[in-house]
C-alpha atoms as one frame of an Amber mdcrd trajectory, in Angstrom:
protein
 -41.687  41.693  -2.014 -45.225  41.151  -3.378 -46.047  37.416  -3.247 -48.629
  37.718  -6.040 -45.907  39.104  -8.360 -43.440  36.490  -7.152 -45.868  33.619
  -7.791 -46.460  34.969 -11.259 -42.803  34.214 -12.015 -43.235  30.501 -11.667
 -41.404  28.065 -14.026 -42.604  28.288 -17.622 -44.361  24.919 -17.646 -46.584
  25.946 -14.723 -47.253  29.346 -16.271 -48.312  27.719 -19.547 -50.548  25.299
 -17.684 -52.164  28.179 -15.859 -52.569  30.112 -19.137 -54.291  27.195 -20.823
 -56.908  27.230 -18.097 -58.278  30.625 -19.156 -57.529  30.419 -22.869 -60.500
  29.336 -25.056 -59.854  26.702 -27.647 -60.790  27.534 -31.239 -63.788  25.471
 -32.478 -61.986  24.495 -35.629 -59.205  22.865 -33.652 -61.275  20.763 -31.293
 -61.391  17.949 -33.753 -57.626  17.608 -33.613 -57.610  15.893 -30.240 -57.177
  19.013 -28.138 -59.286  19.159 -25.033 -60.049  22.573 -23.553 -58.501  22.970
 -20.108 -61.751  24.384 -18.714 -63.620  21.275 -19.852 -60.913  18.960 -18.448
 -61.089  20.639 -15.087 -64.894  20.795 -14.978 -66.147  19.401 -11.645 -68.351
  16.274 -11.672 -70.945  15.719  -8.972 -69.861  17.026  -5.557 -66.070  17.126
  -6.428 -64.730  20.595  -5.664 -63.192  22.446  -8.614 -59.417  22.237  -9.083
 -58.034  25.733  -8.842 -55.652  27.095 -11.444 -52.005  27.703 -10.476 -52.536
  31.451 -10.577 -55.323  31.031  -8.071 -53.191  29.216  -5.490 -52.026  31.462
  -2.673 -48.207  31.212  -2.629 -47.878  32.000   1.064 -50.325  29.311   2.062
 -48.437  26.807  -0.018 -45.024  27.744   1.399 -46.330  27.837   4.975 -47.385
  24.181   4.588 -44.198  22.987   2.934 -42.314  20.674   5.435 -38.968  21.982
   4.199 -37.464  25.199   5.539 -38.105  28.195   3.298 -36.832  31.709   3.559
 -36.983  34.663   1.151 -34.364  37.376   1.428 -34.177  40.561  -0.645 -31.505
  42.955  -1.798 -27.702  43.061  -1.237 -28.148  42.955   2.545 -30.394  39.908
   2.199 -33.132  41.435   4.275 -35.766  38.980   5.448 -38.898  39.030   3.268
 -40.433  35.823   4.534 -39.766  32.626   6.528 -42.225  29.769   6.620 -43.549
  27.912   9.628 -41.030  25.049   9.305 -38.160  27.586   9.402 -39.666  29.247
  12.465 -40.059  25.911  14.198 -36.411  25.051  13.538 -34.707  28.318  14.335
 -37.329  30.588  15.988 -39.107  33.731  14.841 -37.176  35.970  12.502 -38.062
  39.693  12.110 -39.111  40.734   8.628 -36.956  43.443   7.110 -33.833  42.680
   9.203 -30.584  41.906   7.364 -29.614  38.245   7.250 -26.219  38.841   8.851
 -27.969  39.930  12.074 -31.243  38.094  11.984 -30.199  34.737  10.429 -27.124
  33.712  12.439 -27.709  30.090  11.553 -27.007  30.858   7.917 -23.971  32.895
   8.761 -22.447  30.040  10.841 -22.943  27.712   7.886 -21.103  30.092   5.546
 -24.267  30.631   3.511 -24.123  34.474   3.233 -21.279  34.506   0.706 -23.270
  31.946  -1.279 -26.242  34.303  -1.342 -23.979  37.021  -2.708 -22.841  34.702
  -5.504 -26.410  33.817  -6.363 -27.341  37.485  -6.663 -24.314  38.338  -8.779
 -24.541  35.275 -11.117 -28.280  34.873 -11.251 -27.690  31.124 -10.986 -28.831
  28.768  -8.208 -26.301  27.276  -5.777 -26.495  24.267  -3.480 -24.739  23.551
  -0.205 -25.029  19.847   0.654 -25.502  18.267   4.043 -24.475  20.898   6.569
 -25.239  20.515  10.252 -27.073  23.551  11.641 -27.309  24.969  15.179 -30.447
  22.885  15.859 -28.309  19.724  15.563 -29.929  18.584  12.322 -28.402  18.376
   8.872 -29.758  20.263   5.880 -29.092  20.651   2.214 -29.560  24.325   1.237
 -30.559  25.378  -2.299 -30.422  29.109  -2.994 -32.393  30.208  -6.090 -32.381
  33.738  -7.523 -35.807  35.447  -7.813 -35.200  38.629  -9.848 -37.600  41.571
  -9.868 -38.932  42.684 -13.264 -36.661  45.788 -13.149 -33.656  43.681 -12.266
 -34.000  41.659 -15.410 -33.742  44.805 -17.498 -31.019  46.676 -15.544 -29.055
  43.773 -14.020 -28.910  45.702 -10.766 -28.588  42.578  -8.628 -31.045  43.831
  -6.016 -33.442  40.939  -6.484 -34.421  38.240  -4.018 -33.052  34.818  -3.163
 -35.245  31.901  -2.155 -33.514  29.682   0.437 -34.898  26.146   0.433 -33.483
  23.780   3.087 -34.230  20.052   3.079 -33.777  18.053   6.250 -31.271  15.313
   5.416 -30.361  14.346   8.955 -31.302  10.690   8.496 -29.318  10.470   5.264
 -26.292  12.240   6.876 -26.350   9.907   9.879 -26.661   6.854   7.578 -23.760
   8.168   5.475 -21.636   8.723   8.566 -22.380   5.213   9.831 -21.383   3.886
   6.408 -18.160   5.896   6.472 -17.376   4.674   9.967 -18.040   1.092   8.895
 -15.706   1.545   5.916 -12.998   3.014   8.142 -13.298  -0.011  10.458 -13.148
  -2.390   7.503 -10.109  -0.632   6.109  -8.362  -0.684   9.485  -9.126  -4.408
   9.708  -7.896  -4.969   6.183  -4.626  -3.083   6.745  -4.124  -5.012   9.989
  -4.603  -8.250   8.142  -2.153  -7.193   5.439   0.513  -6.065   7.925   0.051
  -9.269   9.966   1.026 -11.246   6.874   4.261  -9.243   6.556   7.318  -9.831
   8.780   6.653  -8.307  12.216  10.375  -7.798  12.667  12.988  -7.988   9.967
  15.876 -10.378  10.494  19.182  -8.464  10.614  22.058 -10.524   9.194  25.628
 -10.005  10.351  26.873  -8.479   7.117  23.870  -6.397   6.023  21.711  -3.612
   7.398  18.160  -3.826   6.250  14.955  -1.755   6.499  11.549  -1.985   4.843
   8.344  -0.092   4.569   4.803  -0.860   3.503   2.241   1.769   2.538  -1.325
   0.590   1.902  -2.916   2.184  -1.112  -6.070   4.331  -1.320  -8.914   4.512
   1.165 -10.750   1.353   0.099 -11.193  -1.580   2.453  -9.576  -3.948  -0.103
  -6.119  -5.158   0.824  -3.323  -5.670  -1.640  -0.860  -8.449  -2.274   2.488
  -6.694  -1.837   4.960  -8.476   0.398   8.643  -8.644   1.369  10.798 -10.891
   3.519  14.382 -11.355   4.818  15.542 -14.909   5.495  18.902 -15.843   7.027
  20.142 -18.983   5.344  23.102 -19.749   7.558  26.741 -19.717   6.751  26.561
 -15.938   6.504  24.195 -15.988   3.506  20.856 -14.066   3.364  17.789 -14.382
   1.109  15.770 -11.296   0.256  12.346 -11.466  -1.284   9.794  -8.970  -2.600
   6.633  -9.698  -4.528   3.314  -8.422  -5.671   0.106 -10.445  -6.199  -2.013
  -8.818  -8.889  -5.337  -7.370  -7.849  -6.754  -6.429  -4.499  -8.981  -8.007
  -1.892  -8.841 -10.816   0.580  -8.114 -13.303  -2.204  -4.967 -11.450  -3.238
  -3.893 -11.262   0.412  -4.502 -14.979   0.897  -2.437 -15.886  -2.147   0.300
 -13.555  -0.930   0.354 -15.264   2.478   0.657 -18.705   0.907   3.472 -17.627
  -1.396   5.392 -15.947   1.382   5.092 -19.073   3.519   6.248 -21.242   0.601
   9.247 -18.975  -0.063  10.418 -19.406   3.528  10.072 -23.139   3.274  11.922
 -23.301  -0.039  14.632 -20.978   1.236  15.445 -23.525   3.989  16.444 -25.923
   1.237  19.145 -23.328   0.289  18.367 -23.680  -3.413  19.602 -21.284  -6.149
  17.208 -18.412  -6.763  15.900 -19.670 -10.102  15.002 -23.027  -8.590  13.072
 -21.317  -5.792  11.037 -19.398  -8.410  10.511 -22.577 -10.388   8.908 -24.173
  -7.357   6.884 -21.046  -6.628   5.597 -20.934 -10.168   4.086 -24.403  -9.837
   2.641 -23.617  -6.449   1.016 -20.336  -7.707  -0.675 -22.286 -10.464  -2.061
 -24.789  -7.983  -3.292 -22.078  -5.577  -5.249 -20.190  -8.252  -4.717 -20.574
 -11.954  -6.276 -17.149 -12.575  -4.077 -15.343 -10.052  -0.541 -14.254 -11.059
   2.189 -12.605  -9.058   5.573 -10.991  -9.646   8.511 -11.776  -7.450  12.257
 -11.295  -7.006  14.255 -13.769  -4.952  17.880 -12.819  -4.255  20.677 -14.317
  -2.155  23.603 -12.366  -0.727  26.880 -14.163   0.072  29.412 -11.915   1.808
  32.255 -14.062   0.502  31.238 -13.313  -3.091  30.334  -9.634  -2.704  27.297
  -9.838  -4.986  23.543 -10.500  -5.156  22.545 -13.610  -7.061  18.871 -13.231
  -8.036  16.024 -14.499 -10.220  13.016 -12.397 -11.256   9.505 -13.547 -12.212
   8.104 -10.510 -14.046   9.207  -8.107 -11.296  10.817  -4.714 -11.495  14.650
  -4.560 -11.599  16.839  -4.384  -8.469  18.658  -1.059  -8.149  22.157  -0.937
  -6.591  24.175   2.200  -5.704  27.860   1.573  -5.234  30.184   3.320  -2.845
  30.838   6.135  -5.380  27.121   6.880  -5.822  26.702   5.243  -9.271  23.342
   3.451  -9.631  23.096   0.189 -11.618  19.975  -1.603 -12.762  19.735  -5.390
 -12.702  17.627  -5.786 -15.831  18.285  -9.419 -16.880  17.289 -12.184 -16.652
  13.554 -11.681 -16.075  10.987 -14.415 -16.660   7.210 -14.221 -16.791   5.151
 -13.774 -13.545   4.478 -16.653 -11.250   1.385 -18.683 -12.172   1.912 -18.576
 -15.918   3.765 -21.915 -16.005   5.914 -23.431 -18.705   8.962 -21.200 -18.218
  12.460 -22.151 -17.129  13.792 -19.402 -14.856  17.450 -18.502 -14.712  19.616
 -16.664 -12.193  21.592 -13.496 -12.651  24.003 -11.510 -10.455  24.775  -7.917
  -9.620  27.723  -6.602  -7.563  27.046  -5.588  -3.969  30.376  -4.823  -2.400
  31.127  -3.008   0.837  29.527   0.477   0.833  26.778  -0.527  -1.604  23.025
  -0.079  -1.184  20.354  -2.170  -2.951  16.650  -1.438  -3.336  13.876  -3.922
  -4.028  10.370  -2.410  -4.553   6.874  -3.029  -5.940   5.278  -1.111  -8.865
   3.251   1.164  -6.553   6.472   3.125  -5.914   7.276   3.942  -9.589   4.135
   3.369 -11.719   1.901   6.328 -12.504  -1.043   6.534 -14.872   0.259   9.646
 -16.622   3.780   8.551 -17.330   5.782   5.617 -18.685   7.006   2.979 -16.237
  10.642   3.473 -17.318  10.331   7.108 -16.390   9.268   6.150 -12.865  12.249
   3.735 -12.554  14.636   6.408 -13.850  13.269   8.873 -11.268  13.878   6.261
  -8.546  17.439   5.798  -9.762  18.023   9.591  -9.454  16.498   9.591  -5.953
  18.689   6.649  -4.903  21.807   8.313  -6.191  21.292  11.186  -3.744  19.848
   9.194  -0.831  22.362   8.579   1.952  22.070   7.506   5.553  20.743   4.414
   7.273  18.574   1.979   5.373  15.453   3.346   7.080  16.387   6.908   6.132
  16.981   5.845   2.521  13.676   3.986   2.552  11.720   7.036   3.761  13.493
   9.367   1.320  12.647   7.146  -1.656   8.981   6.933  -0.664   8.768  10.722
  -0.243  10.568  11.405  -3.507   8.035   9.179  -5.337   5.138  11.333  -3.917
   3.573   8.483  -2.033   0.891   9.801   0.382  -1.842   8.297   2.519  -4.336
   8.453  -0.390  -1.908   6.847  -2.885  -3.923   4.596  -5.267  -1.700   1.513
  -5.033   0.095  -0.458  -2.324   3.827   0.250  -1.982   6.490  -2.066  -0.524
  10.176  -1.113  -0.386  13.111  -3.150   0.899  16.493  -1.405   1.322  19.722
  -3.301   2.226  23.213  -1.999   2.748  26.534  -3.803   2.843  28.547  -1.534
   5.208  32.120  -0.671   4.498  33.774  -1.441   7.809  37.128   0.028   8.790
  39.122   0.330  12.008  37.957  -1.618  15.090  34.655  -2.499  13.443  36.566
  -4.011  10.503  38.688  -6.132  12.794  35.535  -7.980  13.859  35.021  -9.255
  10.291  37.772 -11.559   9.067  38.223 -14.251   6.461  40.765 -17.027   6.062
  40.790 -19.890   3.474  42.988 -22.909   2.720  43.034 -24.983  -0.489  43.096
 -28.735   0.315  44.823 -30.970  -2.186  43.734 -34.257  -0.611  45.873 -37.116
   0.677  46.690 -38.179   4.245  48.275 -34.832   5.107  45.083 -32.834   4.311
  43.377 -33.398   7.668  46.438 -32.493   9.824  46.994 -29.402   7.621  43.367
 -28.346   8.110  43.572 -28.754  11.896  46.813 -26.768  12.115  45.451 -24.010
   9.838  42.216 -23.690  11.843  44.130 -23.647  15.143  46.462 -20.900  13.971
  43.668 -18.707  12.570  41.437 -19.046  15.670  44.406 -18.254  17.907  45.233
 -15.131  15.916  41.575 -14.077  16.236  41.967 -14.379  20.034  39.043 -16.703
  20.601  38.568 -18.237  24.069  40.163 -21.645  24.529  36.844 -23.481  24.603
  35.642 -21.902  21.391  39.065 -22.443  19.819  38.935 -26.169  20.564  35.359
 -26.545  19.292  36.261 -24.682  16.096  39.259 -26.897  15.415  37.190 -30.059
  16.054  34.401 -28.862  13.687  36.918 -28.022  10.965  38.572 -31.426  11.333
  35.307 -33.313  11.093  34.051 -31.349   8.045  37.341 -31.849   6.259  37.376
 -35.546   7.079  33.849 -35.902   5.753  34.804 -34.146   2.486  37.960 -36.330
   2.078  35.944 -39.441   2.447  32.782 -38.585   0.436  33.751 -35.638  -1.749
  36.010 -34.980  -4.699  38.566 -32.239  -5.427  38.831 -29.324  -5.491  38.388
 -28.871  -1.761  38.621 -25.722   0.343  38.403 -24.876   4.053  37.102 -21.368
   4.857  36.876 -19.731   8.255  34.924 -16.500   8.673  34.189 -14.419  11.734
  31.613 -11.659  12.124  30.796  -9.538  15.127  28.332 -12.237  16.224  29.507
 -15.700  15.079  32.271 -17.982  13.808  31.484 -19.704  10.480  33.382 -22.777
   9.290  32.731 -24.033   5.688  34.212 -26.819   3.541  33.498 -27.027  -0.218
  34.304 -29.881  -2.622  33.420 -31.014  -6.111  30.758 -33.655  -5.295  27.129
 -32.559  -5.174  25.935 -35.320  -2.847  24.606 -33.539   0.286  25.404 -35.155
   3.615  22.697 -35.886   6.152  22.760 -36.539   9.841  22.115 -40.146  10.839
  22.516 -42.440  13.790  25.712 -44.502  13.620  25.538 -48.033  14.905  28.200
 -49.184  17.427  29.984 -51.241  14.820  30.081 -48.502  12.118  33.461 -47.084
  11.303  31.978 -43.911   9.840  28.864 -41.760   9.954  29.608 -39.816  13.155
  31.246 -36.668  11.728  28.108 -34.723  10.858  26.468 -35.861  14.131  29.435
 -34.466  16.110  29.308 -31.160  14.205  25.525 -30.867  14.728  26.010 -31.495
  18.451  28.786 -28.968  19.152  27.766 -26.196  16.750  24.902 -23.684  17.062
  23.721 -24.455  13.553  24.841 -26.393  10.483  23.701 -27.039   6.920  24.719
 -27.829   3.383  23.913 -26.665  -0.144  24.866 -27.326  -3.745  27.200 -24.834
  -5.329  26.822 -23.452  -8.926  29.869 -25.293 -10.138  28.326 -28.715  -9.440
  29.786 -29.297  -5.977  28.584 -28.684  -2.450  29.320 -26.643   0.617  28.896
 -27.889   4.198  29.021 -25.342   6.989  28.525 -24.853  10.709  28.218 -21.812
  12.979  29.189 -20.922  16.515  27.668 -17.968  18.343  30.331 -15.766  19.852
  30.109 -14.958  23.567  28.878 -11.417  24.252  31.300  -8.869  25.559
């Protein structure tokens, strides 16, 4: 290709500037502020004259450009020119040779198809930050340079100017930044996971699994959390929540709320009272930070979940037949808003049922209504069978959650197994209504002895169980009011003895003085049992219970 002809096809602004250099200015227009280019460029003193653009030798200019420049011609992209910088980077290239043979560095970068596109379309193309064989990174810009005949015929046999800028420093800086972001994200995810339970508690009557999927690729952590808390007496608390926003602040608030939930759960309060306490705490932690939460309690004797919701998504329950129910009410405002009296609701969770608690990242999408996401989750739950972990994984997959999902996802799945045969024999219940009077204590002891004998407990555990039942009944007869009930329950791991009555005054363990005639019952129970506790019941009374761990084998 002729470089004089090529330089003549410079951008229009440069051509016009060059044209003005040789074009005389009409005398009658000089008074309008126009300055002739020749006069403007006139040398003064010893200053050498400034050459016009047309007078600049294109080859000399390109040879001195620090960027890599190559000019290829025709459909085979035969080499018309490479500058000194290109030769220094990749070595001498023979003029006239096709690029596929003589420019292997461009072929390895996948640049030859790009040259074809530039010739066909007549439009420039750019390939950003590619590492070449010399170990450095370049950004390649391919610009069409059509011959005069090509403009008229559209033959596509023109030339392409390849301009490569060394961006190695920028690429290395970008890679260092990406590596730093990856480390920050790994640290953030580690922080988030460390605030979640490292190992879920597995109650006797439930099978539980959970999953947490961090959202997006940003370093910011989220505020999703879940927890499982065994309350004693066979009861289990289940929690899931979501602190709004992202970042360390959200994670810090989440950690404080999760710790507070565990502390309040030890008080064995009704779900709505736990949320009431959490609401006040959330306001104290950060008045501008709100969170949603569901706190639920499972009691195997009742076969249901009693729950309270602070602005959180509804619990879903699939029964043994595969029908999915949604626990919609009652739902109060999120934690941290204050001024709301939360209430508890209930949903059946009998043997063979599966319940799902989840955060909004599982069902909320920008392009669809939230109810549609919940409905899709209901359909997925209706067909999801297997262990809780299998159900958990299937629900996450059905929701399309991937590694680059834009929101955190937490899912908690619990199952109440339907036990039959030998496994069912390990789970037994027995209850006795106590009418009061002097015969109540002997009746309770005889009932407990008969039940524990039929359950074939060892003699030592039998005697301890009868003693604990006797002391709890005696305490209820002395300090409680009717109606009173003694309940014995066995699981595959423990024996649970519980006495309920109509008085809501909770007993406490205290040291009895030598002269005291009472006050030793709870101390005896606490000494012989593995665990004991008490709680108020919804009807205004109380329940006092104790547990014995069954011997293995």
